[in-house]
Amino acid sequence: MALLYKRIIIKIGSNVLTLDNGMPDLARMSHLVEQIAEIKRQGKEVILVSSGAVASGRSMVKVSEKFDAVASRQLLASVGQVKLINTYSEQFGRFGLVCAQVLVTKEDFRDRLHYLNMKNCFQILLQHDIIPVINENDVISITELMFTDNDELAGLVASMLNADALIILSNVDGIYNGNPKDAGSEVIREIDHTATGLSSFITTQRSQFGRGGMLTKSHMARKVAQLGIAVHIANGKTDNILTRLLQEEVVNTRFLPHKAASGRKKWLAHNENNAKGVVRINQGAREALVSSRATSLLPVGVTGISGEFLKGDVVKLLDENGGLLGLGIAEYGSDKALERIGQKNQKPLVHYDYLFLYPEPSDNGAK
């Protein structure tokens, strides 16, 4: 039975597009483009988030060992991104398809105006049946401003464009219920938003050529599924993985989508790093917020405020143990919030419509 997705984000990881020697796997890229062309023929919209610039650069330039890792990455990415997008352009051209390059940094998602401008760009491309090929701009991104990896970027794009599904292609078949190398371990076929304890058996090992591991993929996938978007983690090295996945003919892990969230909540969900302040709440407020009822955060449940924020700023919500419960948009500034801590009959500090709660409390704490 085919999955009835209309708008699909496909993220292709470094390990899928890179050979063991660190060079680009052009045959694999060609095979994936052929599948995307078939998906397009079915009338679906496809947005591609692709790694591979550094590997492409490595095939063209030898970097002197005297340069540090950041400089080397900038050099390889700047040269390699040209090669990567030209290769995609040639490959898609074989099927009469046009692609566009979109390079972004984390700063491009920093405020609502930038976010909406970028969204408009994607929409005009899709309206003209053009495939956006998105990658982080590694040339100007520096460590503290970089995405965790392209999985995080893909999650942001999926949320921004109200995608039906996000397909993450890695070099494993999905998330296992144990060590993937153990004979008794099996792929977990479905994970819903109530699942707990995944981190206890997901390996923290990072991929050979990428920046992220399965744990970061899992955290991102749960966040995106919480927003109403199905997420699949599958093996990009498997033949015809995309077309077989959409026909439900291949093993993969699917994160089942929760109820769809508003566009503003989808933006909010990915803005933890842009939070201006921290709001600590008591157990009663926490229970009210995570209940099935639509509940706003009232000052009576607030136990502490830190940082300075204004009306409209993003704030982190922490529970009594310092766990990150969610994010909200402040209805008023920190000065008024401080005056109203613990008081009854006050205007909500965070209205329900501007509140995003994580699938399960995080242990990140305040940052």
Short mmCIF file of N, CA, C and O in Angstrom, two decimals, residues 21-82:
data_model
loop_
_atom_site.label_atom_id
_atom_site.label_comp_id
_atom_site.label_asym_id
_atom_site.label_seq_id
_atom_site.Cartn_x
_atom_site.Cartn_y
_atom_site.Cartn_z
N ASN A 21 36.70 5.81 0.64
CA ASN A 21 37.94 6.60 0.56
C ASN A 21 37.70 8.09 0.69
O ASN A 21 38.62 8.90 0.54
N GLY A 22 36.45 8.50 0.97
CA GLY A 22 36.14 9.91 1.16
C GLY A 22 35.77 10.65 -0.10
O GLY A 22 35.44 11.84 -0.05
N MET A 23 35.80 9.96 -1.23
CA MET A 23 35.44 10.59 -2.50
C MET A 23 33.94 10.45 -2.77
O MET A 23 33.28 9.57 -2.22
N PRO A 24 33.36 11.31 -3.61
CA PRO A 24 31.92 11.25 -3.86
C PRO A 24 31.51 9.98 -4.59
O PRO A 24 32.23 9.50 -5.48
N ASP A 25 30.36 9.45 -4.21
CA ASP A 25 29.80 8.24 -4.84
C ASP A 25 28.81 8.70 -5.92
O ASP A 25 27.62 8.85 -5.68
N LEU A 26 29.32 8.92 -7.11
CA LEU A 26 28.51 9.47 -8.20
C LEU A 26 27.44 8.48 -8.67
O LEU A 26 26.34 8.89 -9.08
N ALA A 27 27.75 7.20 -8.60
CA ALA A 27 26.76 6.19 -9.01
C ALA A 27 25.56 6.20 -8.07
O ALA A 27 24.41 6.09 -8.50
N ARG A 28 25.81 6.35 -6.79
CA ARG A 28 24.73 6.41 -5.80
C ARG A 28 23.88 7.66 -6.00
O ARG A 28 22.66 7.61 -5.95
N MET A 29 24.56 8.78 -6.25
CA MET A 29 23.83 10.02 -6.49
C MET A 29 22.92 9.88 -7.71
O MET A 29 21.76 10.30 -7.69
N SER A 30 23.45 9.30 -8.78
CA SER A 30 22.67 9.12 -10.00
C SER A 30 21.45 8.25 -9.74
O SER A 30 20.34 8.53 -10.23
N HIS A 31 21.63 7.19 -8.96
CA HIS A 31 20.53 6.27 -8.65
C HIS A 31 19.45 6.97 -7.83
O HIS A 31 18.25 6.78 -8.07
N LEU A 32 19.85 7.81 -6.88
CA LEU A 32 18.88 8.53 -6.05
C LEU A 32 18.12 9.57 -6.88
O LEU A 32 16.91 9.75 -6.71
N VAL A 33 18.83 10.26 -7.77
CA VAL A 33 18.17 11.24 -8.64
C VAL A 33 17.13 10.55 -9.53
O VAL A 33 16.03 11.07 -9.74
N GLU A 34 17.46 9.38 -10.03
CA GLU A 34 16.52 8.62 -10.85
C GLU A 34 15.24 8.30 -10.07
O GLU A 34 14.12 8.42 -10.60
N GLN A 35 15.40 7.96 -8.79
CA GLN A 35 14.22 7.67 -7.96
C GLN A 35 13.40 8.93 -7.69
O GLN A 35 12.17 8.90 -7.70
N ILE A 36 14.11 10.04 -7.46
CA ILE A 36 13.40 11.30 -7.22
C ILE A 36 12.61 11.71 -8.45
O ILE A 36 11.48 12.20 -8.36
N ALA A 37 13.19 11.47 -9.63
CA ALA A 37 12.48 11.76 -10.88
C ALA A 37 11.20 10.93 -10.98
O ALA A 37 10.16 11.43 -11.43
N GLU A 38 11.28 9.68 -10.56
CA GLU A 38 10.09 8.82 -10.57
C GLU A 38 9.04 9.33 -9.59
O GLU A 38 7.84 9.35 -9.90
N ILE A 39 9.48 9.78 -8.42
CA ILE A 39 8.55 10.33 -7.43
C ILE A 39 7.89 11.59 -7.97
O ILE A 39 6.69 11.82 -7.79
N LYS A 40 8.66 12.42 -8.67
CA LYS A 40 8.11 13.63 -9.28
C LYS A 40 7.07 13.27 -10.35
O LYS A 40 6.05 13.97 -10.49
N ARG A 41 7.30 12.20 -11.09
CA ARG A 41 6.34 11.78 -12.12
C ARG A 41 5.00 11.38 -11.51
O ARG A 41 3.96 11.41 -12.17
N GLN A 42 5.04 11.01 -10.23
CA GLN A 42 3.81 10.64 -9.53
C GLN A 42 3.04 11.86 -9.04
O GLN A 42 2.01 11.73 -8.39
N GLY A 43 3.54 13.05 -9.36
CA GLY A 43 2.85 14.28 -8.98
C GLY A 43 3.19 14.79 -7.59
O GLY A 43 2.51 15.68 -7.07
N LYS A 44 4.25 14.28 -6.99
CA LYS A 44 4.63 14.71 -5.65
C LYS A 44 5.65 15.85 -5.72
O LYS A 44 6.39 15.97 -6.70
N GLU A 45 5.68 16.67 -4.68
CA GLU A 45 6.69 17.72 -4.56
C GLU A 45 7.87 17.18 -3.76
O GLU A 45 7.67 16.53 -2.73
N VAL A 46 9.07 17.48 -4.21
CA VAL A 46 10.28 16.99 -3.53
C VAL A 46 11.20 18.17 -3.25
O VAL A 46 11.48 19.00 -4.13
N ILE A 47 11.65 18.26 -2.00
CA ILE A 47 12.68 19.22 -1.60
C ILE A 47 13.85 18.39 -1.09
O ILE A 47 13.69 17.52 -0.24
N LEU A 48 15.03 18.65 -1.62
CA LEU A 48 16.20 17.83 -1.31
C LEU A 48 17.16 18.59 -0.40
O LEU A 48 17.54 19.73 -0.68
N VAL A 49 17.51 17.97 0.72
CA VAL A 49 18.55 18.49 1.60
C VAL A 49 19.74 17.55 1.45
O VAL A 49 19.66 16.38 1.82
N SER A 50 20.81 18.06 0.86
CA SER A 50 21.91 17.16 0.51
C SER A 50 23.25 17.60 1.09
O SER A 50 23.67 18.75 0.94
N SER A 51 23.92 16.68 1.74
CA SER A 51 25.30 16.85 2.13
C SER A 51 26.16 16.53 0.90
O SER A 51 25.64 16.28 -0.18
N GLY A 52 27.47 16.53 1.08
CA GLY A 52 28.34 16.08 0.01
C GLY A 52 29.27 17.13 -0.58
O GLY A 52 30.10 16.81 -1.44
N ALA A 53 29.16 18.39 -0.14
CA ALA A 53 30.03 19.43 -0.71
C ALA A 53 31.49 19.18 -0.38
O ALA A 53 32.37 19.33 -1.25
N VAL A 54 31.78 18.82 0.87
CA VAL A 54 33.17 18.61 1.27
C VAL A 54 33.78 17.42 0.52
O VAL A 54 34.92 17.50 0.05
N ALA A 55 33.00 16.35 0.36
CA ALA A 55 33.49 15.19 -0.39
C ALA A 55 33.76 15.56 -1.84
O ALA A 55 34.77 15.15 -2.44
N SER A 56 32.86 16.37 -2.43
CA SER A 56 33.06 16.81 -3.81
C SER A 56 34.32 17.66 -3.92
O SER A 56 35.09 17.54 -4.88
N GLY A 57 34.55 18.52 -2.93
CA GLY A 57 35.76 19.33 -2.93
C GLY A 57 37.01 18.49 -2.80
O GLY A 57 38.04 18.78 -3.42
N ARG A 58 36.91 17.43 -2.01
CA ARG A 58 38.05 16.54 -1.81
C ARG A 58 38.47 15.87 -3.11
O ARG A 58 39.64 15.50 -3.30
N SER A 59 37.51 15.70 -4.04
CA SER A 59 37.83 15.07 -5.32
C SER A 59 38.54 16.02 -6.28
O SER A 59 39.03 15.60 -7.32
N MET A 60 38.58 17.31 -5.90
CA MET A 60 39.14 18.32 -6.80
C MET A 60 40.39 19.01 -6.27
O MET A 60 41.24 19.44 -7.03
N VAL A 61 40.50 19.11 -4.94
CA VAL A 61 41.59 19.88 -4.34
C VAL A 61 42.26 19.08 -3.23
O VAL A 61 41.57 18.42 -2.45
N LYS A 62 43.56 19.14 -3.16
CA LYS A 62 44.28 18.55 -2.03
C LYS A 62 44.69 19.68 -1.09
O LYS A 62 45.42 20.60 -1.49
N VAL A 63 44.22 19.64 0.15
CA VAL A 63 44.46 20.71 1.11
C VAL A 63 45.77 20.45 1.84
O VAL A 63 46.01 19.34 2.32
N SER A 64 46.57 21.47 1.95
CA SER A 64 47.83 21.35 2.68
C SER A 64 47.55 21.08 4.16
O SER A 64 46.61 21.61 4.74
N GLU A 65 48.37 20.26 4.77
CA GLU A 65 48.19 19.88 6.17
C GLU A 65 48.47 21.04 7.13
O GLU A 65 48.15 20.95 8.31
N LYS A 66 49.04 22.12 6.64
CA LYS A 66 49.35 23.25 7.52
C LYS A 66 48.10 24.05 7.90
O LYS A 66 48.14 24.86 8.82
N PHE A 67 46.99 23.83 7.19
CA PHE A 67 45.76 24.55 7.50
C PHE A 67 44.94 23.80 8.54
O PHE A 67 44.92 22.56 8.56
N ASP A 68 44.24 24.56 9.41
CA ASP A 68 43.43 23.92 10.44
C ASP A 68 42.14 23.35 9.84
O ASP A 68 41.84 23.56 8.66
N ALA A 69 41.39 22.64 10.67
CA ALA A 69 40.20 21.93 10.19
C ALA A 69 39.14 22.88 9.63
O ALA A 69 38.49 22.57 8.62
N VAL A 70 38.96 24.04 10.28
CA VAL A 70 37.94 24.99 9.82
C VAL A 70 38.30 25.54 8.45
O VAL A 70 37.47 25.57 7.53
N ALA A 71 39.54 25.98 8.29
CA ALA A 71 39.99 26.52 7.00
C ALA A 71 39.91 25.46 5.90
O ALA A 71 39.49 25.74 4.77
N SER A 72 40.29 24.23 6.23
CA SER A 72 40.24 23.14 5.25
C SER A 72 38.80 22.87 4.82
O SER A 72 38.52 22.67 3.63
N ARG A 73 37.88 22.89 5.79
CA ARG A 73 36.49 22.65 5.48
C ARG A 73 35.93 23.77 4.60
O ARG A 73 35.15 23.51 3.67
N GLN A 74 36.30 25.00 4.90
CA GLN A 74 35.83 26.13 4.10
C GLN A 74 36.31 26.00 2.65
O GLN A 74 35.55 26.23 1.71
N LEU A 75 37.56 25.62 2.49
CA LEU A 75 38.12 25.47 1.15
C LEU A 75 37.40 24.36 0.39
O LEU A 75 36.95 24.55 -0.75
N LEU A 76 37.30 23.19 1.01
CA LEU A 76 36.68 22.04 0.34
C LEU A 76 35.20 22.29 0.05
O LEU A 76 34.70 21.93 -1.02
N ALA A 77 34.50 22.94 1.00
CA ALA A 77 33.07 23.20 0.80
C ALA A 77 32.83 24.21 -0.30
O ALA A 77 31.91 24.05 -1.11
N SER A 78 33.66 25.26 -0.35
CA SER A 78 33.44 26.31 -1.35
C SER A 78 33.69 25.80 -2.77
O SER A 78 32.95 26.11 -3.70
N VAL A 79 34.73 24.99 -2.93
CA VAL A 79 35.00 24.38 -4.24
C VAL A 79 34.00 23.26 -4.53
O VAL A 79 33.45 23.16 -5.62
N GLY A 80 33.74 22.45 -3.50
CA GLY A 80 32.90 21.27 -3.68
C GLY A 80 31.43 21.58 -3.92
O GLY A 80 30.74 20.83 -4.62
N GLN A 81 30.92 22.68 -3.34
CA GLN A 81 29.51 23.00 -3.53
C GLN A 81 29.19 23.28 -5.00
O GLN A 81 28.12 22.91 -5.49
N VAL A 82 30.12 23.91 -5.72
CA VAL A 82 29.94 24.15 -7.15
C VAL A 82 29.84 22.82 -7.89
O VAL A 82 28.95 22.61 -8.72
#
